[in-house]
Short mmCIF file of C-alpha atoms in Angstrom, two decimals:
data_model
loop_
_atom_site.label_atom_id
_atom_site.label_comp_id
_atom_site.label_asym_id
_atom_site.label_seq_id
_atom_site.Cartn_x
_atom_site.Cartn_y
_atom_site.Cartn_z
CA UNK A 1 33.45 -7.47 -12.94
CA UNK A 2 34.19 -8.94 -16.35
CA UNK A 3 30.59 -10.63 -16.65
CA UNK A 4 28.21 -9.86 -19.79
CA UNK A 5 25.81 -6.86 -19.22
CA UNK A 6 22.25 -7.65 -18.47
CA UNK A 7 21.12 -7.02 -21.32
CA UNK A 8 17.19 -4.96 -21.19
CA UNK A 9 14.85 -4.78 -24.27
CA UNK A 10 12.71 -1.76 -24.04
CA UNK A 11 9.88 -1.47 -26.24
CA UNK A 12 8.82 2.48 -26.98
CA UNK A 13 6.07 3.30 -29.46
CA UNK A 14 5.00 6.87 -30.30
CA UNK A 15 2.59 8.96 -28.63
CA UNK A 16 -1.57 8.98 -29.78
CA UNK A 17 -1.46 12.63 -28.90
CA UNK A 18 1.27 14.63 -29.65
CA UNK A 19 2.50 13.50 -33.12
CA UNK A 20 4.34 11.12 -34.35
CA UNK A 21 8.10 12.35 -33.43
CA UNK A 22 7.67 12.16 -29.38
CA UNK A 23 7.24 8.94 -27.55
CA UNK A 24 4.51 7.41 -25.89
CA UNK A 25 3.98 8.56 -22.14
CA UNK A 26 4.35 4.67 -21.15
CA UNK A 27 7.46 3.78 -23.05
CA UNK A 28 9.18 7.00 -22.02
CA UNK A 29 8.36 6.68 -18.15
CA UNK A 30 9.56 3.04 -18.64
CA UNK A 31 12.22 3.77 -20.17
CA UNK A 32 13.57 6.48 -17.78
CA UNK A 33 12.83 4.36 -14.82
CA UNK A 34 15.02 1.20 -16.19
CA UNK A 35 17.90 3.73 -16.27
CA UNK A 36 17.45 5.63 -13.16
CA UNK A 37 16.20 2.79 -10.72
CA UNK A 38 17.92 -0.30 -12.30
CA UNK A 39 20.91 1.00 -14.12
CA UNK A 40 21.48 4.32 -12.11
CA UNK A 41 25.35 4.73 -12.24
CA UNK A 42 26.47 1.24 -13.45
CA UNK A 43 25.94 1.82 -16.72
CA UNK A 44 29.10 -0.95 -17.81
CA UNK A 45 26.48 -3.55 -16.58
CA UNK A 46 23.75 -2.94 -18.65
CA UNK A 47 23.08 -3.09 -22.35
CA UNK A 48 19.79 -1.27 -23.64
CA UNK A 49 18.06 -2.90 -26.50
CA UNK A 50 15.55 -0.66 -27.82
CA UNK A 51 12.92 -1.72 -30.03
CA UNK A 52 10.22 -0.22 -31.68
CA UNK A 53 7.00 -1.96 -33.70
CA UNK A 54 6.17 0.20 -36.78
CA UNK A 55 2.35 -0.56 -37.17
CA UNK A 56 1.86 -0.81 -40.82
CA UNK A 57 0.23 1.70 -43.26
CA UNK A 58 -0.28 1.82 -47.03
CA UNK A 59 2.96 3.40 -47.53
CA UNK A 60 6.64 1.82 -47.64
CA UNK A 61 8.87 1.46 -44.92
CA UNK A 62 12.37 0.48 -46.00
CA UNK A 63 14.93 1.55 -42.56
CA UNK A 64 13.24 -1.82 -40.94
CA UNK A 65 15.59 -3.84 -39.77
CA UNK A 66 18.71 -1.45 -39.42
CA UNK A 67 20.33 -1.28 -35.99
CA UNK A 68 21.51 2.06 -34.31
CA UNK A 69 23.49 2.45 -31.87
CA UNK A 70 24.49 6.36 -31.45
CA UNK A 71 23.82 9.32 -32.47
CA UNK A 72 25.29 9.83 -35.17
CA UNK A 73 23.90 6.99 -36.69
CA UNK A 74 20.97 9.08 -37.49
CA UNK A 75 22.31 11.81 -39.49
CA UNK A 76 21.93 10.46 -42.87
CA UNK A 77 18.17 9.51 -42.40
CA UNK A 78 16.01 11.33 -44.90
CA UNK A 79 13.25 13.72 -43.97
CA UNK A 80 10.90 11.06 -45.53
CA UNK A 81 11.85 8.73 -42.40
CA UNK A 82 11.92 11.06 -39.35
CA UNK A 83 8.58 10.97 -38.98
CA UNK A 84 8.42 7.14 -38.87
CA UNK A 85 9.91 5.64 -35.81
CA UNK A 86 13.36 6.74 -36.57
CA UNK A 87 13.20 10.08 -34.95
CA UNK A 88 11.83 7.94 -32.13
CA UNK A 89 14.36 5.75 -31.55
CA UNK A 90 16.69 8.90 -31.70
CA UNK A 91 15.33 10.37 -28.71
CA UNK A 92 16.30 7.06 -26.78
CA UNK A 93 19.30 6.49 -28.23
CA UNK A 94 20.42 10.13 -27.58
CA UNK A 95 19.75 9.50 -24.00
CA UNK A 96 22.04 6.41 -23.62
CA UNK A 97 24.66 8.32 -25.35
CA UNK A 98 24.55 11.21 -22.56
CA UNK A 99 24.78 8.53 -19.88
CA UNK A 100 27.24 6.30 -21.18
CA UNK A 101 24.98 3.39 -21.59
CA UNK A 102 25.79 0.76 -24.40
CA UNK A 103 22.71 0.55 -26.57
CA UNK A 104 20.72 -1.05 -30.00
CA UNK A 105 18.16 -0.04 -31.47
CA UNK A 106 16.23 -1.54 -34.42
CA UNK A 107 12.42 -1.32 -35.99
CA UNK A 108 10.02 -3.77 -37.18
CA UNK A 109 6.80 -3.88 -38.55
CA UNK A 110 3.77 -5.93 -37.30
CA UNK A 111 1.39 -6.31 -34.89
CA UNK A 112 3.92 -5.13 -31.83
CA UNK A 113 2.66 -7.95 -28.91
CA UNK A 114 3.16 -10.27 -31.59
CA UNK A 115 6.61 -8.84 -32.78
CA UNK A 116 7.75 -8.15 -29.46
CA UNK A 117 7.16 -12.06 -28.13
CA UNK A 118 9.39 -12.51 -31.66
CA UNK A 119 11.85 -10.39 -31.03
CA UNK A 120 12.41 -11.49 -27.38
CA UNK A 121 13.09 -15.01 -29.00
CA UNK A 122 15.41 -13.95 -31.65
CA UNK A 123 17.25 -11.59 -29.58
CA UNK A 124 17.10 -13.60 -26.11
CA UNK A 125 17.03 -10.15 -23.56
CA UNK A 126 17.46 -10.84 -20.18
CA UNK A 127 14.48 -8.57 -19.17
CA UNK A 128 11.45 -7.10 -21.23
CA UNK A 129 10.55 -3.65 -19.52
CA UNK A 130 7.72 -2.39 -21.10
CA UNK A 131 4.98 0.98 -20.35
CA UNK A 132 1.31 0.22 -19.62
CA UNK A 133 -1.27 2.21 -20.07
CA UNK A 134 -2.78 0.84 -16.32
CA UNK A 135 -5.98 0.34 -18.24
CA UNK A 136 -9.08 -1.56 -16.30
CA UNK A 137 -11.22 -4.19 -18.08
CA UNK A 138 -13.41 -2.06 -19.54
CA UNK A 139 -11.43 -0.41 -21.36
CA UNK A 140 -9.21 -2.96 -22.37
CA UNK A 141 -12.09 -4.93 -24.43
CA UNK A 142 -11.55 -2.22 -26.54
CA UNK A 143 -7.84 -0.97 -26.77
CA UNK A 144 -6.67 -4.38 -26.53
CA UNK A 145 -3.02 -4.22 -24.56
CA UNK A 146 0.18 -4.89 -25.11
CA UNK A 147 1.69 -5.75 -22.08
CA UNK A 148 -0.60 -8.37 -20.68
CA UNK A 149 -0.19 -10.30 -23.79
CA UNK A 150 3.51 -9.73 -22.88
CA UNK A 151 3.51 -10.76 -19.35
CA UNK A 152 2.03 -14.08 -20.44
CA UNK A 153 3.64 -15.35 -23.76
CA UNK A 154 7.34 -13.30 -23.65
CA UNK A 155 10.17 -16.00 -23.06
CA UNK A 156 11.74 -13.84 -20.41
CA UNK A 157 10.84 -12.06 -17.14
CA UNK A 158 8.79 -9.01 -17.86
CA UNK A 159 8.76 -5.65 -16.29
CA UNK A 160 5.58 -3.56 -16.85
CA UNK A 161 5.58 0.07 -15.78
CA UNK A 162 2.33 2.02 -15.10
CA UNK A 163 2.37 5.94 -15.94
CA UNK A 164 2.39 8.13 -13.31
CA UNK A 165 -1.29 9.48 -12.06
CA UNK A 166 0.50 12.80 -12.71
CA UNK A 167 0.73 11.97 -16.30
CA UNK A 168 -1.86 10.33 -17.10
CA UNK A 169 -4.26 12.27 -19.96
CA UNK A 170 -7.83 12.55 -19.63
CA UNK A 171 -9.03 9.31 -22.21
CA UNK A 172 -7.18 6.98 -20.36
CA UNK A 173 -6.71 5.07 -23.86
CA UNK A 174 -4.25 7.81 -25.23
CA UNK A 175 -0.92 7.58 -24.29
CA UNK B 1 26.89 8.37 -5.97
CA UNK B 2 24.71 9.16 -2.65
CA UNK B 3 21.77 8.30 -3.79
CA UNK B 4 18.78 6.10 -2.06
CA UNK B 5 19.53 2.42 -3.06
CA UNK B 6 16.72 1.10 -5.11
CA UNK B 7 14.01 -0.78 -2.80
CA UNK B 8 13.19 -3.83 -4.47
CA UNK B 9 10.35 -6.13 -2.83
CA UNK B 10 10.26 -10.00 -3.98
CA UNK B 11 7.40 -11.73 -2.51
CA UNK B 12 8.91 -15.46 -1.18
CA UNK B 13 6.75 -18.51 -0.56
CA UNK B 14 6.82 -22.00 0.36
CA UNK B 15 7.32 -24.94 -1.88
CA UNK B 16 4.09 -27.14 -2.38
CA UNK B 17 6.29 -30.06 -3.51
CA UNK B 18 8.90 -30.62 -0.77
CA UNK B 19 7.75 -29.39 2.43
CA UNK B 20 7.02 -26.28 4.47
CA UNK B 21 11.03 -25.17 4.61
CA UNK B 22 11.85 -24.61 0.85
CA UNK B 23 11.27 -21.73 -0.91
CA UNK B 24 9.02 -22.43 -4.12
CA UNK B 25 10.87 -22.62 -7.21
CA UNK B 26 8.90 -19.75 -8.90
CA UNK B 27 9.98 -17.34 -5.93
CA UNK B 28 13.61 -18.78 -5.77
CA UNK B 29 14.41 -18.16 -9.12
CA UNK B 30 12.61 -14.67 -8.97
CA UNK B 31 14.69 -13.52 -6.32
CA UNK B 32 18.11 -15.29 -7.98
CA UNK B 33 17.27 -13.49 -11.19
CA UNK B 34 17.17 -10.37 -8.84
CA UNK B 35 20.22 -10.46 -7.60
CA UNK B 36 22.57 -11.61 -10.82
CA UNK B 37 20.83 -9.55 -13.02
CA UNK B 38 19.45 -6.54 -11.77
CA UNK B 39 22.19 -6.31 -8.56
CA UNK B 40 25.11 -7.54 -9.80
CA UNK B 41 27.89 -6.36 -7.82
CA UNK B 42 26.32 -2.90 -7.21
CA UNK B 43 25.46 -4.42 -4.16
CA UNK B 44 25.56 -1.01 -2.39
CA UNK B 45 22.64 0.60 -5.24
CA UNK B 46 19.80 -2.25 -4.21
CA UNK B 47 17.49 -3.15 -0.90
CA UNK B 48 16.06 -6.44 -0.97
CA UNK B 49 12.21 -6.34 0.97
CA UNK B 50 11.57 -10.00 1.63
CA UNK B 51 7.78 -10.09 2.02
CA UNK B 52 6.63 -13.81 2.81
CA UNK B 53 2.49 -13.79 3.21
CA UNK B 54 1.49 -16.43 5.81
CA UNK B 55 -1.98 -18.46 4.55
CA UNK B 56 -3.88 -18.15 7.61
CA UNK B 57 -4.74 -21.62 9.74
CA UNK B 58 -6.47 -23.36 12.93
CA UNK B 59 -3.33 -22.67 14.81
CA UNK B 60 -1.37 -19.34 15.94
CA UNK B 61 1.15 -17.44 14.30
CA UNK B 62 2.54 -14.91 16.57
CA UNK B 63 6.16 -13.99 14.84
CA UNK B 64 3.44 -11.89 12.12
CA UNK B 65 4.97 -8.25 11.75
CA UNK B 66 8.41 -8.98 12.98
CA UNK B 67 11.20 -7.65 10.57
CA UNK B 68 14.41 -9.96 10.10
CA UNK B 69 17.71 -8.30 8.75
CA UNK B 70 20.57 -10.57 9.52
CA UNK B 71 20.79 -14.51 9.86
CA UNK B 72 21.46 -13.50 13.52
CA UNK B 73 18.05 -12.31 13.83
CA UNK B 74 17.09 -16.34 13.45
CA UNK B 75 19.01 -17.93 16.19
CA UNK B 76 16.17 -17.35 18.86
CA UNK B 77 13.19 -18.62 17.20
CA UNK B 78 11.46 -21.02 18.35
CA UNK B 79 11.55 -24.55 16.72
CA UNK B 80 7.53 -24.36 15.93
CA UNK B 81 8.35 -21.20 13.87
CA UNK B 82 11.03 -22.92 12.23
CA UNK B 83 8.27 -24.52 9.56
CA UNK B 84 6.10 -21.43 8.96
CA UNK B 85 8.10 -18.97 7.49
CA UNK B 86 10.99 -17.86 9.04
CA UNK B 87 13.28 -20.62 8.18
CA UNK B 88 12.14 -19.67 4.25
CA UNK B 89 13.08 -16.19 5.05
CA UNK B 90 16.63 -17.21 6.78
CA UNK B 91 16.93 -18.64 3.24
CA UNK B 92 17.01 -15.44 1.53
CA UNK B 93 18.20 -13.40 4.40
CA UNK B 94 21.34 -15.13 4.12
CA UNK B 95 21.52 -14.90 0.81
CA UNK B 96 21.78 -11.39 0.85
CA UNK B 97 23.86 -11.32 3.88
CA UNK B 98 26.63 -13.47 1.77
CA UNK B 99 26.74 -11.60 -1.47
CA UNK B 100 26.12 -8.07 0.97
CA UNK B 101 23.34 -6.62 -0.57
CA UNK B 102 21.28 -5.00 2.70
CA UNK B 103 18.11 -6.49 3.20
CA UNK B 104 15.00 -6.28 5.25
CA UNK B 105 12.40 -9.54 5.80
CA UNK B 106 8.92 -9.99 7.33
CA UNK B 107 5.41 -12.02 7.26
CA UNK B 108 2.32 -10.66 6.58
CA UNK B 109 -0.79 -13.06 7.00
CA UNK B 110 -3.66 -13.33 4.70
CA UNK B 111 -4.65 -13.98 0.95
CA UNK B 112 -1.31 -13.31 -0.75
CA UNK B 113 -2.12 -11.41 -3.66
CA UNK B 114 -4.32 -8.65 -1.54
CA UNK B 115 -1.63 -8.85 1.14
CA UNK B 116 1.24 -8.12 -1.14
CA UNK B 117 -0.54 -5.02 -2.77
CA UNK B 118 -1.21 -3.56 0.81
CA UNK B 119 2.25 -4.08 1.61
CA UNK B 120 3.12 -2.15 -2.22
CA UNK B 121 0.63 0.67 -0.72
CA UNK B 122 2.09 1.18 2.86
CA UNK B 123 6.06 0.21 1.52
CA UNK B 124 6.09 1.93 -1.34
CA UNK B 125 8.94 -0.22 -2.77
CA UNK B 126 10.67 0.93 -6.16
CA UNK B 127 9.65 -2.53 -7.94
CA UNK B 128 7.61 -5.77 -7.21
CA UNK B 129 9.20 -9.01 -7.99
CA UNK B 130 7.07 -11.66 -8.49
CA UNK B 131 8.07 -15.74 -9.38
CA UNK B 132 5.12 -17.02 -11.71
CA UNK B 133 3.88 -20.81 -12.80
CA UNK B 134 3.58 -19.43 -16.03
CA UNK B 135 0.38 -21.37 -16.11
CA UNK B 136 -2.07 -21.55 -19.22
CA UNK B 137 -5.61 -20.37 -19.06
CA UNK B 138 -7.35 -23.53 -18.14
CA UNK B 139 -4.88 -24.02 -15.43
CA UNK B 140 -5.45 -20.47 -14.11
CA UNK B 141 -9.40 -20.85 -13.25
CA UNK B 142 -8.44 -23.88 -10.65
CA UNK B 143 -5.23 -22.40 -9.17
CA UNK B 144 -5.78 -18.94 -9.50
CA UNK B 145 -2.06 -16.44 -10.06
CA UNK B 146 -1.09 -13.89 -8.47
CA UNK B 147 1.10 -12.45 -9.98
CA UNK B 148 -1.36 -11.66 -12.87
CA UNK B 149 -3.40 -9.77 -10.11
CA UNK B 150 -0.34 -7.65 -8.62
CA UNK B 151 1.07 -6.68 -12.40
CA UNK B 152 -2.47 -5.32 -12.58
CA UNK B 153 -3.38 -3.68 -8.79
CA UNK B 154 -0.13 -2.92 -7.46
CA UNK B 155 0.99 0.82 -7.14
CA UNK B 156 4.66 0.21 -7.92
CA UNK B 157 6.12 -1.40 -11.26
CA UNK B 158 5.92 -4.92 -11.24
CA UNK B 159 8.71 -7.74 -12.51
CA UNK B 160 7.11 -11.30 -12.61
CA UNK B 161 9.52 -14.38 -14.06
CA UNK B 162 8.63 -17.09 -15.16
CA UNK B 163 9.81 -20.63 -13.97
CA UNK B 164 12.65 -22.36 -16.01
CA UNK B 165 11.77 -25.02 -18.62
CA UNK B 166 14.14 -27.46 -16.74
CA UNK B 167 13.09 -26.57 -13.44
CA UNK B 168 9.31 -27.03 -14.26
CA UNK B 169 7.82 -29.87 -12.20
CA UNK B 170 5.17 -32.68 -13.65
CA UNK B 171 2.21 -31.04 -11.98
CA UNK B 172 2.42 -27.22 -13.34
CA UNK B 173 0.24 -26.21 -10.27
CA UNK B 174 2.92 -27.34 -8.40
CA UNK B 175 5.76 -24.89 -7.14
#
C-alpha cells in the first residue's frame, strides 16, 4: 500500500527517580506499547515522532530544535548535552532503528502540556500517545498532569497509557 | 508473524440528531479513524470489539448479551430490534466484514460509562476507543462525558477522538 504512514507523536520525559539519562516509566511503557500493539510488524506504515519537553533551568540549552532521526545522529553530541534530553531521545531512537521503524525526534523547552498542544499543531500527528501516571484527584491537585490537559485541548485523537501496577513505584507521583 | 491480533474495543452509540439507526458522529468517526489509521491493511494484526451500551427503558430488551460477527448474524432479527441497537451494530459489523478485519459485536445495558469499564475489566481488550464531543467545561456539568471517565477508570489504554470541525453539529451536546 503506497498510502502515507500514520504518523504517531510520542511524548517521553525523563524519569524523577533514576537520573536524568533513563526515561520516565510512563513514556517508556507508552512508547513500547505503540510499537508492539499498534505497529507490531508493519513498521512501513508507521512514522514515530518523538518529542521531548526540556523543562527549563538556569542553564543554556542550545540542541533545541534539532531533529534526529538515527543513531548515528547522536555521536557528535557533547558530554555537556547527554545529560539533557538528548541521551533520552537516543534510547528511543535506538529502538526504532532495531525495528526498522521510520522515526523524528526533536526537543523543546516549555511547560510540556503547553508545548505538546503546540507541537501537535505545528506538526499535525495523526495520534498523540502519551504515559500517565494513573494518578487520582488527590494527588493530581498537586502534581498537576499532563495528559488530561492533553486529552482535552490536543488537536488530534489522544492515546493515554497507564503504567503497569507491576511498575508502579511506591509515591505514586514519581515516575 | 503468529502473533495474537491486537483486540481493539470501540464503544458505538446512537445518533441523538437523526434517529435511533445511525451511529453518532463522535463514535463513527472513532471507529473510521480506527480502521485507516491504526488497521490499515494489516487487516489480519487487529480485532474490532463492537461494544454498544443499551440506556435502559419502560420496555424489554431481550437481544442483551448476544454476540454478532458477520452481517449474516442480522438477517433474523426481529423488526422491533431493528431500532435499538443491532441495526447500529450491522453498521459496523459490515464494515469490518468489507475491508476483512475480524470482528466481534454485542450490547450491554446500563449507564454507559460504568458499563464500558466492566466490559474493559471482564474483556480485557488491548485498547479502548472512545468518539468524544470535545465539549468545554460548562457544557460538561449538563451533559456529562464519558469518555473523560473511561481515560480515567478503565484498566486498558484508552484512545478518545475528537469530532471533526466540519462534522460538528449546531448544538455541541448533540452527536
Amino acid at each position: 500500500m503506497e498510502r502515507e504512514p500514520t504518523r504517531v507523536m510520542v511524548a517521553v520525559n525523563e524519569s524523577t527517580i533514576k537520573g536524568n539519562p533513563h526515561p520516565s516509566i510512563s513514556s517508556k511503557r507508552a512508547f513500547e506499547w505503540t510499537l508492539e500493539k499498534m505497529v507490531r510488524s508493519n513498521t512501513s506504515d508507521f512514522k514515530i515522532l518523538l518529542l521531548h519537553v526540556h523543562v527549563v533551568d538556569e542553564d543554556g540549552f542550545d540542541e533545541v530544535d534539532s531533529i534526529y532521526a538515527s543513531p548515528d545522529d547522536f555521536k557528535d553530541m557533547r558530554e555537556s548535552n547527554k545529560a539533557k534530553g538528548l541521551h533520552l531521545l537516543e534510547f528511543f531512537v535506538r529502538k526504532c532503528h532495531e525495528i526498522g521503524v521510520s522515526c523524528e525526534a526533536w526537543i523543546k523547552k516549555g511547560d510540556p502540556k503547553d508545548v505538546i498542544c503546540q507541537e501537535v499543531s505545528r506538526v499535525r500527528p495523526d495520534l498523540l500517545v502519551l504515559g500517565s501516571r494513573g494518578l487520582g484527584r488527590f494527588q493530581k491537585v498537586f502534581v498537576g498532569t499532563v495528559s488530561g490537559f492533553c486529552v482535552k485541548h490536543a488537536e488530534c485523537p489522544v492515546l493515554t497509557i497507564k503504567r503497569n501496577a507491576d511498575e508502579t513505584p511506591s509515591d505514586l507521583a514519581d515516575d
